[in-house]
XYZ file of C-alpha atoms in Angstrom:
694
model
C 25.964 -28.843 -13.075
C 22.368 -28.960 -15.542
C 23.175 -30.153 -19.120
C 25.138 -27.763 -21.410
C 24.074 -27.600 -25.497
C 26.592 -28.185 -27.537
C 27.127 -28.462 -31.256
C 30.449 -30.500 -32.448
C 31.472 -30.507 -36.034
C 34.527 -31.911 -37.713
C 36.274 -30.573 -40.620
C 34.473 -31.473 -43.748
C 36.097 -34.285 -45.657
C 36.742 -33.842 -49.318
C 34.062 -36.076 -51.274
C 37.531 -36.423 -54.218
C 39.036 -39.654 -52.166
C 38.712 -42.174 -49.337
C 39.340 -41.395 -45.957
C 42.609 -42.579 -44.570
C 44.433 -42.495 -41.177
C 45.838 -39.019 -40.998
C 42.058 -38.094 -41.546
C 41.104 -40.367 -38.624
C 43.044 -38.812 -35.806
C 40.966 -35.842 -36.029
C 37.557 -37.507 -36.436
C 38.193 -40.347 -33.426
C 39.150 -37.390 -31.131
C 36.068 -35.840 -31.686
C 33.834 -38.501 -31.569
C 35.855 -39.547 -28.118
C 35.039 -36.001 -27.326
C 31.407 -36.058 -27.849
C 31.113 -39.593 -26.092
C 32.483 -38.677 -23.128
C 30.476 -35.383 -22.986
C 27.253 -37.265 -23.864
C 28.405 -39.565 -20.538
C 28.643 -36.362 -18.276
C 25.176 -35.550 -19.146
C 24.974 -32.727 -21.758
C 22.748 -32.805 -24.652
C 25.738 -32.827 -27.783
C 25.093 -32.944 -31.230
C 27.686 -33.813 -33.475
C 27.221 -33.411 -37.695
C 29.431 -33.222 -40.495
C 29.181 -33.452 -44.160
C 31.245 -34.049 -47.295
C 32.875 -30.871 -48.703
C 31.791 -31.747 -52.509
C 32.510 -29.119 -54.275
C 35.758 -27.535 -56.590
C 37.443 -27.869 -59.643
C 39.274 -31.322 -58.380
C 35.601 -32.942 -58.090
C 34.834 -31.576 -61.097
C 37.585 -33.226 -63.121
C 37.985 -36.579 -61.606
C 33.797 -37.144 -62.372
C 34.758 -35.793 -65.978
C 37.993 -38.464 -65.434
C 35.115 -41.511 -64.202
C 32.875 -40.601 -66.783
C 30.244 -39.626 -64.553
C 28.754 -36.272 -63.359
C 29.704 -34.369 -60.634
C 26.656 -35.729 -58.964
C 27.090 -39.240 -59.352
C 30.595 -38.671 -57.950
C 30.494 -36.997 -54.743
C 27.229 -39.576 -53.911
C 29.788 -42.545 -54.447
C 32.058 -40.477 -52.322
C 29.748 -40.002 -49.670
C 28.758 -43.834 -49.380
C 32.373 -45.022 -48.692
C 32.853 -42.262 -46.329
C 29.709 -42.903 -44.054
C 31.038 -46.474 -44.460
C 34.347 -46.171 -42.931
C 33.429 -43.647 -40.349
C 30.744 -46.336 -39.388
C 33.382 -48.684 -39.707
C 35.611 -46.828 -36.758
C 33.039 -45.834 -34.583
C 33.001 -42.527 -35.562
C 29.006 -41.476 -35.302
C 27.119 -38.727 -36.795
C 23.906 -37.467 -35.697
C 23.532 -36.303 -39.122
C 26.025 -36.380 -41.663
C 25.284 -34.074 -45.362
C 27.174 -32.935 -48.087
C 27.796 -29.239 -48.863
C 26.245 -29.190 -52.247
C 22.583 -29.403 -50.458
C 19.356 -26.760 -51.249
C 19.786 -26.043 -48.020
C 24.003 -25.039 -47.831
C 22.988 -22.976 -51.191
C 20.797 -20.754 -49.763
C 22.674 -20.415 -46.359
C 26.117 -19.393 -48.327
C 24.069 -16.754 -50.481
C 22.306 -15.510 -47.355
C 25.266 -14.599 -45.366
C 26.930 -13.582 -49.086
C 24.066 -10.821 -49.662
C 24.055 -9.675 -46.223
C 27.936 -9.017 -45.815
C 27.364 -7.382 -49.480
C 24.829 -5.353 -47.882
C 26.909 -4.171 -45.107
C 29.760 -3.231 -47.379
C 31.805 -6.180 -46.914
C 32.310 -7.595 -50.708
C 34.452 -6.013 -52.956
C 34.345 -6.355 -57.045
C 37.640 -4.993 -59.112
C 39.755 -7.496 -62.098
C 42.460 -9.811 -61.169
C 45.280 -11.361 -63.309
C 44.624 -15.207 -63.200
C 46.615 -18.150 -64.406
C 44.335 -19.583 -67.149
C 45.985 -23.422 -68.733
C 45.300 -23.289 -72.774
C 45.507 -26.744 -73.481
C 42.964 -27.275 -70.739
C 40.849 -23.780 -71.806
C 40.095 -22.780 -68.058
C 41.460 -21.168 -65.030
C 43.261 -22.767 -62.946
C 42.525 -23.023 -59.149
C 45.020 -23.056 -56.939
C 45.124 -26.115 -56.376
C 46.201 -26.940 -59.918
C 49.162 -24.330 -59.547
C 52.241 -25.761 -58.134
C 55.615 -23.156 -58.086
C 58.381 -22.074 -55.644
C 56.869 -20.299 -52.988
C 57.622 -16.546 -52.970
C 58.826 -16.102 -49.702
C 61.195 -19.238 -48.606
C 61.793 -20.473 -51.860
C 60.539 -23.891 -50.796
C 60.059 -25.558 -54.454
C 56.543 -27.950 -55.338
C 54.253 -25.880 -53.311
C 50.583 -24.863 -54.355
C 49.304 -22.058 -55.645
C 47.401 -20.668 -52.241
C 50.008 -21.448 -49.443
C 53.188 -23.284 -48.436
C 53.479 -25.682 -46.506
C 57.058 -24.984 -45.362
C 56.835 -21.539 -43.935
C 52.748 -20.944 -43.664
C 52.631 -17.890 -46.105
C 49.445 -17.392 -48.063
C 49.535 -15.725 -51.066
C 47.844 -15.290 -54.885
C 48.762 -17.910 -57.541
C 50.377 -15.066 -59.447
C 53.017 -14.329 -56.661
C 54.353 -18.075 -57.267
C 57.548 -18.387 -58.667
C 57.924 -20.691 -61.961
C 54.210 -22.136 -62.048
C 52.627 -24.957 -64.007
C 49.820 -26.424 -64.696
C 49.734 -29.529 -62.771
C 47.223 -30.619 -65.246
C 48.664 -30.532 -68.473
C 51.953 -29.541 -67.040
C 51.954 -26.450 -69.552
C 53.166 -23.328 -68.431
C 50.045 -21.337 -67.622
C 49.339 -17.624 -68.681
C 47.981 -14.510 -67.046
C 44.708 -13.494 -68.053
C 42.269 -10.895 -66.443
C 39.026 -11.506 -65.030
C 36.396 -9.922 -62.320
C 36.572 -11.301 -59.113
C 34.554 -10.838 -55.758
C 36.680 -10.459 -52.610
C 35.706 -10.553 -49.006
C 37.345 -7.588 -47.497
C 39.066 -9.076 -44.192
C 40.643 -5.781 -43.456
C 37.355 -4.624 -41.983
C 37.282 -7.049 -39.386
C 41.329 -6.940 -38.674
C 40.282 -5.191 -34.669
C 37.153 -7.391 -34.269
C 39.537 -10.746 -35.208
C 42.093 -9.653 -33.334
C 40.308 -9.581 -29.818
C 38.382 -12.960 -31.135
C 41.322 -14.879 -31.486
C 42.402 -13.763 -27.986
C 39.841 -14.721 -26.006
C 40.651 -17.080 -23.604
C 39.437 -20.237 -24.279
C 38.359 -20.223 -28.159
C 42.362 -20.773 -29.734
C 44.836 -22.828 -28.582
C 47.562 -20.457 -27.165
C 50.139 -21.784 -30.233
C 47.528 -20.826 -32.700
C 46.473 -17.688 -31.233
C 50.348 -16.547 -31.408
C 50.897 -17.884 -34.683
C 47.996 -15.862 -36.214
C 50.082 -12.587 -34.788
C 52.044 -12.697 -38.257
C 48.548 -11.840 -40.087
C 47.909 -8.567 -38.058
C 51.046 -7.706 -37.819
C 51.429 -7.657 -41.708
C 47.991 -6.670 -42.243
C 45.126 -8.419 -43.892
C 44.238 -8.518 -47.113
C 40.942 -9.079 -49.095
C 40.147 -12.590 -49.695
C 39.289 -13.921 -52.949
C 35.994 -15.606 -52.512
C 34.973 -16.525 -56.028
C 36.066 -18.704 -59.113
C 35.328 -18.522 -62.711
C 33.483 -21.211 -65.239
C 33.864 -23.745 -65.352
C 33.362 -24.753 -61.611
C 31.561 -27.314 -59.607
C 29.466 -25.119 -57.208
C 27.091 -22.552 -55.867
C 26.548 -19.275 -58.298
C 26.931 -16.190 -56.760
C 24.217 -14.273 -57.095
C 23.987 -11.491 -59.731
C 27.182 -12.485 -61.136
C 26.694 -14.839 -64.075
C 29.382 -17.837 -64.270
C 31.048 -16.973 -61.123
C 31.166 -19.313 -58.301
C 31.276 -19.188 -54.575
C 34.911 -20.550 -54.026
C 34.685 -23.866 -52.095
C 36.119 -22.359 -48.827
C 33.058 -19.921 -48.838
C 30.193 -23.010 -48.659
C 32.113 -25.081 -47.094
C 32.409 -23.980 -43.527
C 28.677 -22.597 -43.973
C 27.734 -26.712 -44.348
C 28.209 -27.140 -40.541
C 25.154 -24.764 -40.273
C 23.063 -26.415 -42.972
C 23.891 -29.859 -41.744
C 22.586 -28.532 -38.758
C 19.990 -26.957 -40.168
C 19.004 -30.185 -42.327
C 19.296 -32.482 -38.953
C 17.106 -30.566 -37.049
C 14.712 -30.613 -39.554
C 14.501 -33.739 -40.783
C 15.234 -35.428 -37.041
C 15.083 -33.423 -33.874
C 12.458 -30.425 -34.661
C 12.291 -29.619 -30.912
C 15.768 -27.953 -31.344
C 16.331 -24.462 -33.244
C 18.133 -23.114 -35.233
C 18.701 -19.713 -33.765
C 19.695 -20.946 -30.530
C 22.606 -21.843 -31.558
C 23.955 -19.567 -34.258
C 21.662 -16.481 -33.713
C 24.581 -13.405 -32.231
C 23.730 -13.950 -28.392
C 23.302 -17.601 -27.810
C 24.397 -19.417 -24.753
C 25.024 -22.564 -26.380
C 28.315 -23.732 -27.345
C 29.713 -24.129 -30.556
C 32.846 -26.777 -31.505
C 35.137 -26.921 -34.502
C 37.476 -30.061 -34.153
C 40.145 -29.213 -37.266
C 43.301 -30.336 -38.480
C 45.968 -27.180 -38.135
C 46.484 -26.664 -42.009
C 42.861 -24.862 -41.915
C 43.691 -23.297 -39.124
C 43.496 -19.540 -41.212
C 39.775 -20.298 -42.895
C 38.867 -21.388 -39.424
C 40.782 -18.224 -37.007
C 40.067 -15.490 -39.844
C 37.562 -16.061 -42.587
C 35.285 -18.045 -41.337
C 34.122 -16.006 -38.303
C 34.299 -12.904 -40.132
C 32.012 -14.016 -42.472
C 29.451 -15.011 -39.873
C 30.051 -12.029 -37.514
C 29.216 -10.103 -40.631
C 26.261 -11.571 -41.388
C 24.988 -11.168 -37.815
C 25.837 -14.760 -36.547
C 27.328 -15.763 -33.567
C 30.964 -17.486 -33.998
C 32.357 -20.297 -32.736
C 33.150 -20.979 -28.906
C 36.122 -22.618 -29.626
C 38.508 -24.300 -31.987
C 40.332 -27.707 -31.439
C 43.625 -28.207 -33.319
C 45.234 -31.345 -33.954
C 48.458 -31.973 -35.827
C 49.392 -34.204 -38.495
C 49.819 -37.813 -38.250
C 52.940 -39.791 -39.074
C 53.536 -43.153 -39.454
C 56.762 -45.303 -37.877
C 58.210 -41.204 -37.845
C 57.676 -40.161 -41.459
C 55.243 -38.707 -43.552
C 52.727 -41.231 -44.431
C 54.145 -42.668 -47.807
C 52.405 -45.081 -50.608
C 55.402 -46.563 -51.589
C 56.059 -48.114 -47.725
C 52.456 -49.034 -47.633
C 52.171 -46.206 -44.698
C 49.713 -44.583 -46.239
C 46.541 -46.390 -44.994
C 43.157 -46.279 -46.271
C 40.468 -46.667 -43.637
C 38.847 -49.349 -45.626
C 42.154 -51.224 -46.175
C 42.804 -50.789 -42.072
C 39.245 -52.504 -41.127
C 39.764 -55.703 -43.537
C 42.533 -56.499 -41.173
C 42.308 -55.005 -37.648
C 39.670 -53.962 -34.849
C 38.909 -50.346 -35.265
C 38.875 -50.090 -31.720
C 42.736 -50.643 -31.496
C 43.145 -47.470 -33.534
C 41.056 -45.498 -31.043
C 42.639 -46.964 -28.123
C 46.133 -45.783 -29.449
C 45.000 -42.707 -30.612
C 43.784 -41.327 -27.523
C 46.739 -42.325 -25.540
C 48.614 -40.020 -27.943
C 46.050 -37.204 -28.100
C 46.050 -33.820 -25.775
C 44.839 -30.111 -25.948
C 48.736 -29.101 -27.539
C 49.041 -28.892 -31.417
C 51.101 -31.365 -31.717
C 51.949 -34.187 -34.848
C 51.112 -38.454 -33.018
C 53.172 -41.083 -34.761
C 51.880 -44.123 -35.278
C 54.212 -46.419 -34.532
C 53.409 -49.778 -35.676
C 55.375 -51.770 -33.546
C 54.188 -49.634 -30.308
C 50.972 -49.757 -31.458
C 50.894 -53.648 -31.017
C 52.743 -53.742 -28.170
C 50.684 -51.210 -26.471
C 47.331 -52.589 -27.376
C 48.241 -55.914 -26.166
C 49.634 -54.828 -23.087
C 47.069 -52.127 -21.967
C 43.808 -53.831 -23.225
C 44.499 -57.696 -23.407
C 46.888 -57.792 -20.397
C 45.071 -55.333 -18.519
C 42.230 -54.938 -18.692
C 40.194 -57.640 -20.370
C 42.183 -59.600 -18.572
C 40.810 -58.466 -14.813
C 37.212 -60.053 -16.313
C 38.259 -63.042 -17.686
C 40.286 -63.956 -14.679
C 37.320 -63.704 -12.155
C 34.136 -63.851 -14.537
C 34.597 -67.821 -14.605
C 33.901 -68.273 -11.180
C 31.037 -65.903 -10.739
C 29.501 -67.858 -13.526
C 30.778 -71.856 -13.041
C 30.593 -71.736 -9.270
C 28.163 -68.733 -7.797
C 25.036 -69.129 -10.403
C 26.188 -66.053 -12.212
C 25.597 -63.209 -9.132
C 27.965 -61.387 -7.506
C 28.819 -61.208 -3.629
C 25.853 -59.708 -1.225
C 28.426 -57.439 0.532
C 31.375 -55.546 -1.139
C 34.481 -56.860 0.520
C 36.772 -54.335 -0.753
C 34.530 -50.851 -0.373
C 37.404 -48.500 0.317
C 39.416 -50.238 -2.697
C 36.193 -49.763 -5.167
C 35.709 -46.412 -3.773
C 39.290 -45.068 -4.998
C 38.109 -46.159 -8.361
C 34.566 -44.523 -8.033
C 36.268 -40.937 -6.812
C 38.880 -41.187 -9.836
C 36.496 -40.792 -12.483
C 35.850 -36.728 -11.634
C 39.773 -36.402 -12.764
C 39.346 -38.659 -15.618
C 36.088 -36.687 -16.630
C 37.845 -33.831 -16.580
C 40.751 -34.904 -18.772
C 38.066 -35.929 -21.513
C 36.449 -32.785 -20.891
C 39.610 -30.852 -21.521
C 40.640 -33.153 -24.036
C 43.524 -34.429 -22.082
C 42.757 -37.800 -23.616
C 46.641 -38.919 -22.970
C 46.264 -37.824 -19.542
C 43.144 -39.929 -18.693
C 44.316 -43.141 -20.486
C 47.312 -42.930 -17.886
C 45.271 -42.537 -15.261
C 43.384 -45.659 -16.187
C 45.823 -47.834 -16.805
C 47.635 -46.911 -13.319
C 43.968 -48.273 -12.373
C 43.986 -51.395 -14.142
C 47.008 -52.044 -12.512
C 45.883 -51.891 -9.118
C 42.933 -53.901 -10.090
C 45.607 -56.719 -11.590
C 47.534 -56.273 -7.831
C 44.593 -57.064 -5.813
C 43.753 -59.973 -7.825
C 47.412 -61.544 -7.999
C 47.447 -60.804 -3.772
C 44.292 -62.750 -3.326
C 44.962 -65.577 -5.656
C 41.151 -67.203 -6.246
C 42.293 -69.357 -8.439
C 44.207 -70.784 -5.386
C 41.630 -69.947 -2.353
C 39.210 -72.053 -4.435
C 40.826 -75.115 -3.710
C 40.857 -74.813 0.138
C 38.045 -76.098 1.240
C 35.904 -73.390 3.350
C 37.428 -70.582 1.312
C 34.157 -70.648 -1.363
C 32.900 -67.345 0.427
C 36.499 -65.544 -0.072
C 36.672 -66.559 -4.046
C 32.983 -65.361 -4.287
C 33.874 -61.660 -2.618
C 37.388 -61.371 -4.736
C 35.715 -62.204 -7.817
C 32.882 -59.527 -7.056
C 35.320 -57.144 -5.933
C 37.419 -57.816 -9.594
C 34.359 -57.909 -11.875
C 33.639 -54.463 -9.585
C 36.627 -52.925 -10.773
C 36.233 -54.154 -14.414
C 32.946 -52.145 -14.382
C 34.593 -48.888 -13.416
C 37.581 -49.124 -15.799
C 35.172 -50.058 -18.602
C 32.732 -47.041 -18.266
C 36.243 -44.923 -17.937
C 37.050 -46.422 -21.764
C 33.778 -46.258 -23.318
C 34.251 -43.321 -24.713
C 37.256 -44.491 -26.647
C 36.123 -48.088 -27.044
C 32.451 -48.056 -27.176
C 31.762 -51.531 -29.058
C 33.941 -52.875 -25.781
C 31.791 -50.829 -23.273
C 28.435 -52.065 -25.369
C 29.773 -55.272 -25.030
C 30.502 -55.115 -20.874
C 27.595 -53.466 -20.624
C 25.551 -56.470 -22.029
C 28.108 -58.820 -20.032
C 27.244 -56.863 -16.795
C 23.528 -56.767 -17.560
C 23.250 -52.920 -16.354
C 20.911 -50.311 -17.821
C 23.088 -47.687 -17.775
C 26.863 -47.246 -18.958
C 27.134 -43.315 -18.210
C 29.742 -41.817 -16.129
C 27.695 -41.140 -13.041
C 26.324 -45.114 -12.947
C 29.384 -45.510 -11.966
C 28.783 -44.538 -7.970
C 26.697 -47.822 -7.447
C 28.791 -50.609 -6.462
C 27.052 -54.251 -7.699
C 26.025 -56.788 -5.154
C 23.904 -59.539 -5.528
C 23.633 -58.486 -9.213
C 23.112 -60.912 -11.872
C 25.824 -61.383 -15.194
C 25.694 -63.322 -17.902
C 28.049 -66.002 -19.025
C 31.589 -64.543 -19.858
C 32.670 -64.244 -23.432
C 35.950 -62.960 -24.531
C 35.601 -59.334 -25.194
C 39.388 -58.358 -27.007
C 42.036 -60.537 -28.733
C 45.607 -59.602 -28.838
C 46.629 -57.833 -32.251
C 48.462 -60.025 -34.599
C 51.512 -58.433 -35.763
C 50.979 -60.437 -39.119
C 47.928 -58.404 -39.351
C 49.569 -55.272 -39.367
C 52.080 -56.682 -41.727
C 49.472 -57.408 -44.557
C 47.641 -54.134 -43.786
C 50.814 -52.099 -44.648
C 51.524 -54.947 -47.517
C 48.011 -54.242 -49.348
C 48.009 -50.232 -49.303
C 51.343 -50.375 -50.553
C 49.783 -52.640 -53.327
C 47.188 -51.008 -54.057
C 47.308 -47.687 -53.456
C 50.841 -47.474 -55.286
C 48.847 -48.877 -58.163
C 45.683 -46.235 -58.007
C 48.270 -43.379 -58.079
C 47.400 -41.820 -60.875
C 50.744 -40.472 -62.850
C 51.905 -36.757 -61.256
C 52.356 -33.984 -63.922
C 55.702 -33.551 -61.415
C 57.882 -35.858 -62.065
C 61.082 -34.491 -59.762
C 58.407 -34.852 -56.767
C 57.947 -38.500 -57.647
C 61.820 -39.006 -57.744
C 62.117 -37.669 -54.265
C 59.697 -39.886 -52.939
C 61.420 -42.746 -54.530
C 64.749 -42.114 -53.493
C 62.959 -41.708 -49.554
C 61.333 -45.055 -50.158
C 64.154 -46.775 -51.062
C 66.257 -45.919 -47.595
C 63.340 -47.105 -45.997
C 63.236 -51.086 -45.539
C 59.330 -52.805 -44.489
C 59.125 -55.780 -42.337
C 58.849 -58.911 -44.440
C 55.590 -61.015 -44.047
C 55.687 -64.401 -42.539
C 56.448 -67.247 -45.230
C 53.237 -68.736 -45.598
C 52.937 -72.872 -45.237
C 55.244 -74.710 -47.393
C 57.267 -71.725 -48.243
C 59.297 -71.762 -45.644
C 62.998 -72.523 -45.194
C 63.139 -76.261 -45.836
C 65.148 -78.356 -43.562
C 66.960 -81.856 -43.979
C 65.974 -84.669 -41.318
C 69.546 -84.440 -39.505
C 68.229 -80.657 -38.473
C 65.454 -81.929 -37.096
C 66.214 -84.553 -34.997
C 68.432 -82.230 -33.159
C 65.254 -80.861 -31.423
C 64.232 -82.736 -28.567
C 60.964 -82.331 -27.839
C 59.048 -83.948 -25.021
C 55.626 -84.156 -23.086
C 55.736 -82.139 -19.698
C 53.157 -81.451 -16.785
C 52.453 -77.950 -15.591
C 53.268 -78.474 -11.400
C 53.339 -74.633 -11.546
C 52.086 -71.889 -12.885
C 52.318 -67.943 -11.787
C 52.209 -64.397 -12.774
C 55.458 -62.801 -13.481
C 55.527 -59.222 -12.180
C 56.795 -56.434 -14.600
C 55.699 -58.817 -17.519
C 52.171 -58.237 -19.508
C 53.196 -61.048 -21.462
C 54.867 -63.832 -19.608
C 53.481 -66.397 -16.959
C 56.377 -68.715 -14.753
C 55.985 -72.278 -15.376
C 57.283 -75.074 -13.723
C 57.314 -78.240 -15.638
C 57.269 -82.097 -14.934
C 59.573 -83.072 -17.839
C 60.605 -86.569 -16.268
C 63.857 -85.549 -14.427
C 65.073 -85.677 -11.379
C 64.616 -82.025 -10.868
C 61.761 -79.902 -12.500
C 62.415 -76.782 -15.132
C 61.491 -73.621 -14.612
C 59.946 -72.138 -18.022
C 59.102 -68.571 -19.342
C 56.397 -68.616 -21.651
C 54.730 -65.353 -23.404
C 50.943 -67.383 -22.877
C 49.503 -64.954 -20.334
C 46.935 -63.488 -22.719
C 45.274 -66.709 -22.901
C 45.558 -68.233 -19.976
C 45.007 -67.594 -16.501
C 47.569 -69.628 -14.356
C 44.998 -71.648 -12.447
C 44.067 -72.827 -16.132
C 47.568 -74.639 -16.863
C 48.121 -76.749 -13.206
C 48.271 -80.571 -14.173
C 47.563 -79.610 -17.886
C 50.418 -81.557 -20.270
C 52.149 -79.586 -23.212
C 55.042 -80.151 -25.241
C 58.025 -78.376 -24.753
C 61.697 -78.401 -26.570
C 63.734 -79.807 -23.492
C 67.175 -79.274 -25.369
C 67.035 -75.433 -25.842
C 69.880 -73.477 -24.386
C 69.293 -71.822 -21.205
C 68.446 -68.136 -21.725
C 68.829 -65.900 -18.670
C 66.233 -63.758 -18.529
C 65.370 -60.308 -16.449
C 62.745 -62.448 -14.493
C 65.390 -65.477 -14.142
C 66.357 -68.449 -16.234
C 63.988 -69.934 -19.029
C 65.197 -73.535 -19.186
C 63.101 -74.735 -21.795
C 60.518 -73.718 -24.375
C 56.809 -74.521 -24.497
C 55.228 -75.197 -27.923
C 51.923 -73.080 -28.587
C 50.115 -72.204 -31.918
C 48.671 -68.527 -33.170
C 46.228 -67.965 -35.362
C 45.289 -64.100 -35.186
C 42.750 -64.597 -32.574
C 45.101 -65.861 -29.934
C 47.452 -67.932 -28.689
C 47.152 -71.601 -27.543
C 49.219 -74.697 -25.991
C 50.382 -77.470 -28.045
C 48.878 -80.924 -25.832
C 49.801 -84.130 -26.577
C 46.648 -86.914 -26.658
C 45.195 -88.647 -23.858
C 47.929 -91.664 -23.099
C 50.853 -89.366 -23.216
C 52.779 -88.623 -19.569
C 55.617 -86.390 -18.518
C 59.119 -87.310 -19.811
C 57.299 -88.725 -23.063
C 59.212 -88.003 -26.556
C 57.781 -86.248 -28.873
C 58.242 -87.873 -32.392
């Protein structure tokens, strides 16, 4: 199949605040898809821009004592930093406040005006006398005229989805001053959306254009009849002036989506002149254009945007890929609970690839909300990435590095097994293309289980102790490295940093999907370095605590005091995990309490992986007693069984036996954790099994 030419965009983040976890869901989804499509050999261009216009930015700049241009430049630097931190790599990141976007917006407006799609008529607007300005929709709140839900903005109800004019709100108030606004007449410019009713009804039903659930929801608009769309705002306003209309500005939702076009246009001019703007945006273009957006802005992208484009003689998007909202621990993100987490705060505590993987494990092509359950997040990353995937390389690489001159065996001892991993790539690639990321992850983890099962069955650590089995050890570990290589290729769109580390470790020139078809034999690898550490639950707690402190303190006072009260009541019912006490702050005990603990030196006689557990090793310990002790220890992420045999450890010998699913654990091995791993506590030289530790 020949390479497709694809343009991908993300919803434009508003240049008025930081990127947070809710934003990242959609950006990570798009970045994974872009990387996957490139890995399949397609020519994908990925652009975005800051949505830089509107009254909110003008007011924020005023409050900060800077110009709007300085405000949006500062925020853009922060946005780019955060996207880079999470591996979301756009080919070009622009701003809607550019000369290119101004020119393109004016052109599209004028073409629609010439085609008879623009009307001008006086409208009554809400005016805040205290601020001396007309109020844009986002600065008006009131009661929805349809469902009577309170605390709704002036353009649409978040509860029932109805859109309306701000003057239709019941009991409106200005969120800027708290004053009750008054109606005032002003000439406004309208886009005649009803002119496109038949076109849009067909467009939204074109196969593959929209998710079916979204197309069904849009039917309500057609049943109720489309209305003209108000595309102008009065001065003062930070944006582009409408041609031939002094002191009238394009509403931000006019030039924002045009920013997709202008961002691509600037990319072509500045970085890839061999591309042609018209090849992607002309009416009959066969190249593909996709927008990744959140479900809250579907109406703008599925009705107003294609109508504007069609009215100006441009092509419309090939498809809209829509994601739902993000909840944290099953609830709406909350500043008071510390679950309204900024991208910057996350990056200060945790590996960004943890979140990329967790989101991928949740995402599908359906328009569904996703939940970031922090306990599940820790468990899934530790179990899947550390316990299953990375563990394969750590168990096999050291034999290749130490015993076989860093070179894989000349022949593949398990060609059929490796081929099944190669063949699975077709299904996994289809899952990626269909944006069924969770299905791809399930297939990849099933392969990881098979790889670990193979290594467990062959036990290279045991074979290495048998004279004459060196060749089999070489072959088994070489097969393991080949299986690991397949998994890393399949995970590369989700974990690009890990993939690059694996590519360097394996000394491979290519890591795309096609490269998987070659089995590595007689191939030199580098010295293995640890690839990924387990998620430290304490780091998650610290992230939540930092989010609570920084964001709650920075939250500006609300005009809607009742809303604050509602949020406080909700937060009061929710407990947050307590941080571990610092050294010296733990609850004190007396010497008599400590003397109850019988600490003994123990020798590891045998160690085995516990089937059905990602964390546990089964240890057989000599404690100087007549019978050895059986102890289960959660150290599998750091130690392979063969690393432990003969090792001296310290154990709690008088701990009451604990019945577990896998058997009875008769003691506890002491280990220390520092956020980078778990490390067994060992006595100094000269100690022997059975010695009392004091």
